[in-house]
Amino acid sequence: MKAIQVGLLGIGTVGSGTFNVLQRNQEEIKRRAGRGIEITMVADLDTARAQAAVGAGVQVVADARAVIANPHIDIVIELIGGYGIAKQLVLEAIEAGKHVVTANKALLAVHGTEIFAAAHRKGVMVAFEAAVAGGIPIIKALREGLTANRIQWLAGIINGTTNFILSEMRDKGLDFNVVLKEAQRLGYAEADPTFDIEGVDAAHKVTLMSAIAFGIPVQFDKAYVEGITQLGAQDIKYAEQLGYRIKLLGIAKRRTGDATTVTHKGTPDGIELRVHPSLVPAKRLIANVEGAMNAVMVHGDAVGTTLYYGKGAGSEPTASAVIADLVDITRLHTADAAQRVPHLAFQPDAMSDLRVLPMSEVVTSYYLRLSVSDQPGVLAKVTGILADLGISIDAVLQREADEVGGEGATSTDLIILTHDTVEGTMNQALTQMQMLPTVLAPIVRIRKEELA
Ligand code: HSE
């Protein structure tokens, strides 16, 4: 049978990786897909560079719409990125009856509802394995491998840049800004690293995973997003002394009032959707994911906890995910659209409207660091505020004043770990503790996940 023809929009790192892996493994891929898969047309503004990447046998154009208009092209791969022209081109490709493969997490996390609805109407597939955690087949696992389960929570290290920075901060005891500069010098962090270090990239990815895990719409605007820019080296060190590592986690958790899921003193039903630095017990496998690697834990009621680990970015790891989508589409594109795996795992008319909870209703535990006067009664006042608000303490670590501030110092660090509490209650406690005259600096609060 004739090879299925693919058009590629944007040939940078991932695009050239996709072209190369498809060529290198073409026989193996054909044996799996049932027919060949060939990139026959590429659109890129830099046509000379694109032609050099794919060789003379592939048509290269500057105008992406020429690819979409080509009646021989069955599948369009969008690797342009961003919400602007990429959105228009994806919608036009769908309208033209093409299947779409994309690595564009930002586009789908923000405009996924519109794009999936358009694809459903036209009976085409929009596949996006490469959008989350690069080479790790986490979309496939969530959407198909775990389909028997009521998924209860997932938590992932889904941004390699920030995991690299946190690993370096811990290993070398350096502050964030120093490590960021070094990461940029070495090419681990982008010249403009804002989306990575502020947690936005991770929030795009966890938003997509939450939709597939719980059958809710993609709702990036409801995600809580906090990056790693405010993290200090001393908190990483104290966390270590207490048996924890600090990781930037993307978390999606179902909180409903049935017996099988997490509840906390009558808190309302909903979905927690959040990205922030988290203490994780050092003994958990995910706490030991270092450098630019990614990992995602998923807990389902039948399977228990599962863990997926691998490269979250890079040319061929991401190409591996793009090509897996090409193979899926090649196998399924002649099947009745109703028999295909739904874009968000659940049938479009069976989506849930369970609300995404505001951060004040989230339930988690906390690490607090207070810079306090080293005098009698301080600890009693602080713990009294927590007790009055019903917040249970898990552990306390108080440093000798001269260890923290040098000989003769009159202030010290007080570290408190709490048990689970509602974030709104913790906010009240923080306000009251901050007003104590013996609390000398803004209190550091970092959330903690046991991931048990
Ligand atoms: N910038 C991302 C990361 C990779 O650092 O993991 C692409 O999503």
Coordinates of C-alpha atoms and ligand atoms in Angstrom, one line a residue:
M1 CA 0.0 0.0 0.0
K2 CA 1.2 3.5 -0.8
A3 CA 2.9 5.4 2.1
I4 CA 0.7 7.8 4.0
Q5 CA 1.9 11.4 3.2
V6 CA 2.7 13.8 6.0
G7 CA 3.3 17.6 5.8
L8 CA 5.5 19.2 8.5
L9 CA 5.0 22.8 9.6
G10 CA 8.2 24.1 11.2
I11 CA 11.5 22.1 11.0
G12 CA 13.6 23.0 14.1
T13 CA 15.0 20.6 16.6
V14 CA 12.0 18.3 16.9
G15 CA 11.0 18.5 13.2
S16 CA 14.5 17.4 12.1
G17 CA 14.5 14.7 14.8
T18 CA 11.1 13.4 13.5
F19 CA 12.4 13.4 9.9
N20 CA 15.6 11.5 10.8
V21 CA 13.9 8.9 13.0
L22 CA 11.2 8.2 10.4
Q23 CA 13.9 7.6 7.8
R24 CA 16.2 5.6 10.1
N25 CA 13.4 3.3 11.4
Q26 CA 11.2 3.3 8.3
E27 CA 11.1 -0.5 7.9
E28 CA 10.3 -1.1 11.6
I29 CA 7.7 1.6 11.6
K30 CA 6.1 0.3 8.4
R31 CA 5.8 -3.2 10.0
R32 CA 4.0 -1.7 12.9
A33 CA 1.8 0.8 11.1
G34 CA 0.9 -1.5 8.2
R35 CA 2.1 1.0 5.6
G36 CA 4.9 3.5 5.1
I37 CA 4.8 7.0 6.6
E38 CA 6.6 9.7 4.7
I39 CA 7.2 13.4 5.2
T40 CA 6.8 14.6 1.7
M41 CA 6.4 18.4 2.2
V42 CA 7.9 20.8 4.7
A43 CA 7.0 24.4 5.4
D44 CA 9.5 26.7 7.1
L45 CA 10.3 30.4 6.7
D46 CA 14.0 29.4 6.4
T47 CA 13.6 27.3 3.3
A48 CA 17.4 26.9 2.7
R49 CA 18.0 25.5 6.2
A50 CA 14.8 23.3 5.8
Q51 CA 15.9 21.9 2.5
A52 CA 19.4 21.1 3.9
A53 CA 17.7 19.2 6.8
V54 CA 15.5 17.0 4.6
G55 CA 17.4 16.7 1.3
A56 CA 16.4 17.2 -2.3
G57 CA 13.6 14.6 -2.4
V58 CA 11.2 16.5 -0.1
Q59 CA 9.3 19.6 -1.3
V60 CA 10.1 22.6 0.9
V61 CA 7.9 25.8 0.9
A62 CA 7.8 29.0 2.9
D63 CA 4.0 29.1 3.0
A64 CA 2.4 26.6 5.5
R65 CA -0.9 27.0 3.8
A66 CA 0.5 25.3 0.7
V67 CA 1.0 22.2 2.8
I68 CA -2.6 22.4 4.1
A69 CA -3.9 22.9 0.6
N70 CA -2.0 19.9 -0.8
P71 CA -4.7 17.1 -1.4
H72 CA -2.1 14.3 -1.1
I73 CA -1.2 15.2 2.4
D74 CA -3.2 13.2 5.0
I75 CA -1.5 14.3 8.2
V76 CA -0.1 17.7 9.2
I77 CA 2.5 18.0 12.0
E78 CA 2.5 21.4 13.7
L79 CA 5.8 22.2 15.3
I80 CA 5.6 26.0 15.1
G81 CA 4.6 26.6 18.7
G82 CA 2.7 29.4 20.5
Y83 CA -0.9 30.5 20.3
G84 CA -0.8 32.8 17.2
I85 CA -0.3 31.5 13.7
A86 CA -0.1 27.9 15.0
K87 CA -3.7 28.1 16.1
Q88 CA -5.0 29.4 12.8
L89 CA -3.0 26.8 10.9
V90 CA -4.2 23.9 13.1
L91 CA -7.8 25.0 12.7
E92 CA -7.4 25.4 8.9
A93 CA -5.8 22.0 8.6
I94 CA -8.7 20.4 10.5
E95 CA -11.1 22.3 8.3
A96 CA -9.3 20.9 5.3
G97 CA -9.9 17.4 6.7
K98 CA -6.3 16.7 7.7
H99 CA -5.4 14.9 10.9
V100 CA -3.1 16.9 13.1
V101 CA -0.1 15.9 15.3
T102 CA 1.2 18.7 17.5
A103 CA 3.7 19.2 20.3
N104 CA 2.1 22.5 21.2
K105 CA 1.1 22.3 24.9
A106 CA 0.4 26.0 25.2
L107 CA -2.0 25.9 22.3
L108 CA -4.0 22.9 23.5
A109 CA -4.0 23.9 27.2
V110 CA -5.5 27.3 26.3
H111 CA -7.6 26.6 23.1
G112 CA -8.0 22.8 23.4
T113 CA -11.8 22.9 23.8
E114 CA -12.2 24.8 20.5
I115 CA -9.7 22.7 18.6
F116 CA -11.0 19.3 19.8
A117 CA -14.6 20.3 19.0
A118 CA -13.5 21.4 15.5
A119 CA -11.7 18.0 15.0
H120 CA -14.7 16.1 16.3
R121 CA -17.0 17.9 13.9
K122 CA -14.7 17.1 10.9
G123 CA -14.1 13.5 12.0
V124 CA -10.3 14.0 12.2
M125 CA -7.8 13.3 14.9
V126 CA -5.6 15.8 16.8
A127 CA -2.8 13.9 18.5
F128 CA -0.5 15.4 21.1
E129 CA 1.7 12.8 22.8
A130 CA 4.7 15.1 22.3
A131 CA 3.1 18.0 24.2
V132 CA 3.5 16.4 27.6
A133 CA 6.8 15.1 29.0
G134 CA 8.6 14.7 25.6
G135 CA 9.5 11.1 25.0
I136 CA 7.5 9.6 27.9
P137 CA 4.3 8.0 26.6
I138 CA 2.2 9.5 29.4
I139 CA -0.8 10.5 27.2
K140 CA -1.0 7.0 25.9
A141 CA -0.8 5.6 29.5
L142 CA -3.4 7.9 30.9
R143 CA -5.8 7.6 27.9
E144 CA -5.5 3.9 27.2
G145 CA -3.3 1.9 29.5
L146 CA -5.1 3.1 32.7
T147 CA -8.5 3.2 31.1
A148 CA -10.0 0.7 33.7
N149 CA -9.2 3.0 36.5
R150 CA -10.8 5.8 38.4
I151 CA -7.7 8.0 38.4
Q152 CA -7.4 9.8 41.8
W153 CA -4.3 11.9 41.4
L154 CA -1.2 12.5 39.3
A155 CA 1.9 14.4 40.1
G156 CA 4.8 15.1 37.8
I157 CA 8.2 16.6 37.3
I158 CA 7.3 17.9 33.8
N159 CA 9.7 20.7 33.2
G160 CA 13.3 19.7 32.6
T161 CA 14.8 23.2 32.9
T162 CA 13.5 23.8 36.4
N163 CA 14.4 20.2 37.5
F164 CA 18.0 20.8 36.3
I165 CA 18.1 24.1 38.2
L166 CA 16.8 22.6 41.4
S167 CA 19.2 19.6 41.1
E168 CA 22.1 22.0 40.8
M169 CA 20.9 24.2 43.7
R170 CA 20.8 21.1 45.9
D171 CA 24.1 19.6 44.7
K172 CA 26.1 22.8 44.9
G173 CA 24.3 24.7 47.6
L174 CA 23.9 27.7 45.2
D175 CA 21.1 30.2 44.9
F176 CA 18.6 30.3 42.1
N177 CA 20.0 33.2 40.2
V178 CA 23.5 31.8 40.1
V179 CA 22.3 28.5 38.8
L180 CA 20.0 30.0 36.2
K181 CA 22.9 32.0 34.7
E182 CA 25.0 28.8 34.5
A183 CA 22.1 26.9 33.0
Q184 CA 21.7 29.5 30.3
R185 CA 25.4 29.5 29.6
L186 CA 25.3 25.7 29.2
G187 CA 22.2 25.8 27.0
Y188 CA 19.9 24.0 29.5
A189 CA 17.8 27.1 30.0
E190 CA 16.4 29.4 27.2
A191 CA 17.6 33.0 26.8
D192 CA 14.1 33.9 28.0
P193 CA 13.3 31.2 30.5
T194 CA 10.1 32.8 31.9
F195 CA 7.7 30.1 30.9
D196 CA 9.9 27.4 32.4
I197 CA 11.0 29.1 35.7
E198 CA 7.6 30.6 36.4
G199 CA 5.9 27.2 36.1
V200 CA 3.8 28.1 33.0
D201 CA 5.1 25.3 30.8
A202 CA 4.5 22.8 33.6
A203 CA 1.0 24.2 34.1
H204 CA 0.2 23.8 30.4
K205 CA 1.2 20.1 30.6
V206 CA -0.6 19.3 33.9
T207 CA -3.7 21.0 32.5
L208 CA -3.7 18.6 29.6
M209 CA -3.1 15.6 31.8
S210 CA -5.9 16.6 34.2
A211 CA -8.4 16.7 31.3
I212 CA -7.5 13.2 30.3
A213 CA -7.3 11.8 33.8
F214 CA -10.7 13.1 35.0
G215 CA -12.7 13.8 31.8
I216 CA -12.9 17.5 32.4
P217 CA -12.4 20.3 29.9
V218 CA -8.9 21.8 29.5
Q219 CA -8.9 24.8 31.8
F220 CA -5.4 26.4 31.9
D221 CA -6.9 29.6 33.2
K222 CA -8.0 27.8 36.4
A223 CA -4.6 26.3 37.2
Y224 CA -2.6 27.7 40.1
V225 CA 0.9 28.5 38.9
E226 CA 3.9 29.3 41.0
G227 CA 7.5 28.9 39.8
I228 CA 10.8 28.4 41.5
T229 CA 12.3 31.9 41.3
Q230 CA 11.7 32.6 45.1
L231 CA 13.3 29.4 46.3
G232 CA 16.3 29.8 48.6
A233 CA 19.3 27.5 48.9
Q234 CA 18.7 27.3 52.7
D235 CA 15.2 25.9 52.3
I236 CA 16.6 23.1 50.1
K237 CA 19.1 22.4 52.8
Y238 CA 16.6 22.4 55.6
A239 CA 14.3 20.2 53.6
E240 CA 17.1 17.7 53.1
Q241 CA 17.8 17.6 56.9
L242 CA 14.1 16.7 57.4
G243 CA 14.3 13.9 54.8
Y244 CA 12.7 15.8 51.8
R245 CA 13.8 17.1 48.4
I246 CA 12.2 20.2 46.7
K247 CA 10.8 19.6 43.2
L248 CA 8.6 21.7 41.0
L249 CA 5.5 19.5 40.7
G250 CA 2.5 19.7 38.5
I251 CA -0.4 18.2 40.5
A252 CA -3.9 17.2 39.5
K253 CA -6.0 15.6 42.2
R254 CA -9.7 14.5 42.4
R255 CA -11.4 15.5 45.6
T256 CA -14.8 14.0 45.8
G257 CA -16.8 12.9 48.8
D258 CA -16.8 9.2 48.1
A259 CA -15.0 6.6 50.1
T260 CA -12.2 6.1 47.5
T261 CA -10.8 9.5 47.1
V262 CA -9.0 12.2 49.2
T263 CA -11.3 14.1 51.5
H264 CA -10.6 16.5 54.3
K265 CA -13.2 17.4 56.9
G266 CA -16.1 18.1 54.6
T267 CA -14.1 20.2 52.1
P268 CA -16.0 20.7 48.8
D269 CA -15.8 18.4 45.8
G270 CA -13.6 19.4 42.9
I271 CA -10.3 19.0 41.2
E272 CA -7.1 20.4 42.4
L273 CA -4.9 21.7 39.6
R274 CA -1.7 23.3 40.6
V275 CA 2.0 23.8 39.9
H276 CA 4.4 24.9 42.6
P277 CA 7.6 23.9 44.4
S278 CA 6.8 20.9 46.7
L279 CA 8.7 19.0 49.4
V280 CA 8.7 15.4 48.5
P281 CA 10.0 12.6 50.8
A282 CA 13.6 11.8 49.7
K283 CA 12.7 8.1 49.7
R284 CA 10.2 8.4 46.9
L285 CA 11.6 7.4 43.5
I286 CA 10.3 10.7 42.0
A287 CA 12.4 12.7 44.5
N288 CA 15.5 11.1 42.9
V289 CA 14.7 12.3 39.4
E290 CA 17.7 14.6 38.7
G291 CA 18.9 17.0 36.0
A292 CA 16.6 17.6 33.0
M293 CA 14.8 14.3 33.3
N294 CA 11.0 14.1 33.7
A295 CA 8.7 11.7 35.7
V296 CA 5.0 11.4 36.3
M297 CA 3.3 9.4 39.1
V298 CA -0.3 8.4 38.5
H299 CA -2.5 6.8 41.1
G300 CA -5.5 4.8 39.9
D301 CA -7.9 2.9 42.2
A302 CA -7.3 -0.5 40.6
V303 CA -3.6 -0.3 39.6
G304 CA -2.3 1.7 42.6
T305 CA 0.6 4.1 42.0
T306 CA 2.5 3.9 38.8
L307 CA 5.6 5.9 37.7
Y308 CA 6.7 7.0 34.2
Y309 CA 10.3 8.3 33.7
G310 CA 12.3 9.6 30.8
K311 CA 13.5 12.5 28.7
G312 CA 11.0 15.3 28.7
A313 CA 12.6 17.2 25.8
G314 CA 15.1 17.0 23.0
S315 CA 15.1 16.2 19.3
E316 CA 14.7 12.4 19.1
P317 CA 12.9 11.8 22.4
T318 CA 10.2 14.2 21.3
A319 CA 10.3 12.8 17.8
S320 CA 9.6 9.4 19.3
A321 CA 6.3 10.8 20.6
V322 CA 5.4 12.6 17.4
I323 CA 6.0 9.4 15.4
A324 CA 3.9 7.3 17.8
D325 CA 1.0 9.6 17.0
L326 CA 1.7 9.3 13.3
V327 CA 1.5 5.5 13.6
D328 CA -1.7 5.6 15.6
I329 CA -3.3 7.9 13.0
T330 CA -2.1 5.7 10.1
R331 CA -3.7 2.6 11.8
L332 CA -6.9 4.4 12.6
H333 CA -7.7 7.0 10.0
T334 CA -9.9 4.7 7.9
A335 CA -11.8 3.5 11.0
D336 CA -15.2 4.9 11.9
A337 CA -14.5 8.1 13.9
A338 CA -16.8 6.8 16.7
Q339 CA -14.5 3.8 17.2
R340 CA -11.4 5.9 17.8
V341 CA -9.9 6.8 21.2
P342 CA -11.6 10.1 22.2
H343 CA -9.2 13.1 22.2
L344 CA -9.6 13.5 26.0
A345 CA -10.1 9.8 26.8
F346 CA -13.8 10.3 27.7
Q347 CA -16.6 10.5 25.1
P348 CA -17.2 14.2 24.4
D349 CA -20.8 13.9 25.6
A350 CA -19.7 12.3 28.9
M351 CA -17.4 15.0 30.1
S352 CA -17.6 16.1 33.8
D353 CA -18.2 19.6 35.0
L354 CA -16.5 19.0 38.3
R355 CA -15.1 22.4 39.2
V356 CA -11.4 23.3 39.5
L357 CA -11.0 24.3 43.2
P358 CA -9.5 27.7 44.0
M359 CA -6.2 27.5 45.9
S360 CA -7.8 28.5 49.2
E361 CA -9.8 25.2 49.1
V362 CA -6.8 23.0 48.3
V363 CA -5.8 20.5 51.0
T364 CA -2.1 19.9 51.5
S365 CA 0.7 20.0 54.1
Y366 CA 3.3 22.6 54.6
Y367 CA 6.9 23.5 55.3
L368 CA 7.2 26.8 57.1
R369 CA 10.4 28.7 57.8
L370 CA 10.2 31.6 60.3
S371 CA 13.1 33.9 61.1
V372 CA 12.4 34.5 64.8
S373 CA 14.0 36.2 67.9
D374 CA 15.9 33.6 69.9
Q375 CA 14.0 34.2 73.2
P376 CA 11.6 32.2 75.5
G377 CA 8.0 31.8 74.4
V378 CA 8.4 32.3 70.7
L379 CA 7.8 28.7 69.8
A380 CA 4.7 28.5 72.1
K381 CA 3.2 31.6 70.4
V382 CA 3.7 30.2 66.9
T383 CA 2.4 26.7 67.8
G384 CA -0.5 28.3 69.7
I385 CA -1.7 30.0 66.5
L386 CA -1.5 26.8 64.6
A387 CA -3.3 24.8 67.4
D388 CA -6.1 27.5 67.6
L389 CA -6.8 27.1 63.9
G390 CA -6.7 23.3 64.1
I391 CA -3.5 22.9 62.1
S392 CA -1.6 19.8 63.3
I393 CA 2.2 19.9 63.5
D394 CA 4.2 17.0 62.0
A395 CA 7.8 18.1 62.9
V396 CA 9.7 21.1 64.2
L397 CA 13.4 21.9 63.6
Q398 CA 15.0 24.8 65.5
R399 CA 18.5 25.8 64.7
E400 CA 21.0 27.2 67.2
A401 CA 21.1 30.9 66.7
D402 CA 24.9 31.0 66.2
E403 CA 24.6 28.2 63.6
V404 CA 22.3 30.4 61.6
G405 CA 23.6 33.9 62.2
G406 CA 27.1 33.4 63.5
E407 CA 28.5 33.9 67.1
G408 CA 26.4 36.2 69.2
A409 CA 23.4 36.1 66.9
T410 CA 20.0 36.9 68.5
S411 CA 17.7 35.4 65.9
T412 CA 17.3 31.9 64.5
D413 CA 15.4 29.8 62.0
L414 CA 12.3 27.9 63.1
I415 CA 11.2 25.2 60.7
I416 CA 7.7 23.6 61.0
L417 CA 6.2 20.8 59.0
T418 CA 2.4 20.5 59.2
H419 CA 0.0 17.7 58.5
D420 CA -2.7 18.3 55.8
T421 CA -4.8 21.4 56.2
V422 CA -6.9 23.6 54.0
E423 CA -4.9 26.3 52.3
G424 CA -7.3 29.1 53.4
T425 CA -6.8 28.1 57.0
M426 CA -3.0 28.1 56.5
N427 CA -3.3 31.6 55.0
Q428 CA -5.0 32.8 58.2
A429 CA -2.3 31.2 60.4
L430 CA 0.4 32.9 58.3
T431 CA -1.2 36.3 58.7
Q432 CA -1.4 35.9 62.4
M433 CA 2.1 34.6 62.8
Q434 CA 3.5 37.3 60.6
M435 CA 2.1 39.9 63.0
L436 CA 4.1 38.6 66.0
P437 CA 6.8 41.0 66.9
T438 CA 9.2 38.1 67.4
V439 CA 8.8 37.0 63.7
L440 CA 11.5 39.1 62.0
A441 CA 11.1 38.4 58.3
P442 CA 8.5 37.3 55.8
I443 CA 7.6 33.6 56.5
V444 CA 8.6 31.1 53.8
R445 CA 5.8 28.7 53.0
I446 CA 6.4 25.7 50.7
R447 CA 3.8 23.0 50.1
K448 CA 4.6 19.4 50.9
E449 CA 3.3 16.3 49.1
E450 CA 3.8 12.8 50.7
L451 CA 2.7 11.1 47.4
A452 CA 2.0 8.0 49.4
Ligands
HSE1 N1 11.0 23.7 28.1 C1 10.6 22.4 28.5 C2 11.4 21.9 29.6 C3 10.6 21.4 27.3 O1 12.3 22.5 30.1 O2 11.1 20.8 30.1 C4 9.5 21.6 26.4 O3 8.3 21.5 27.0

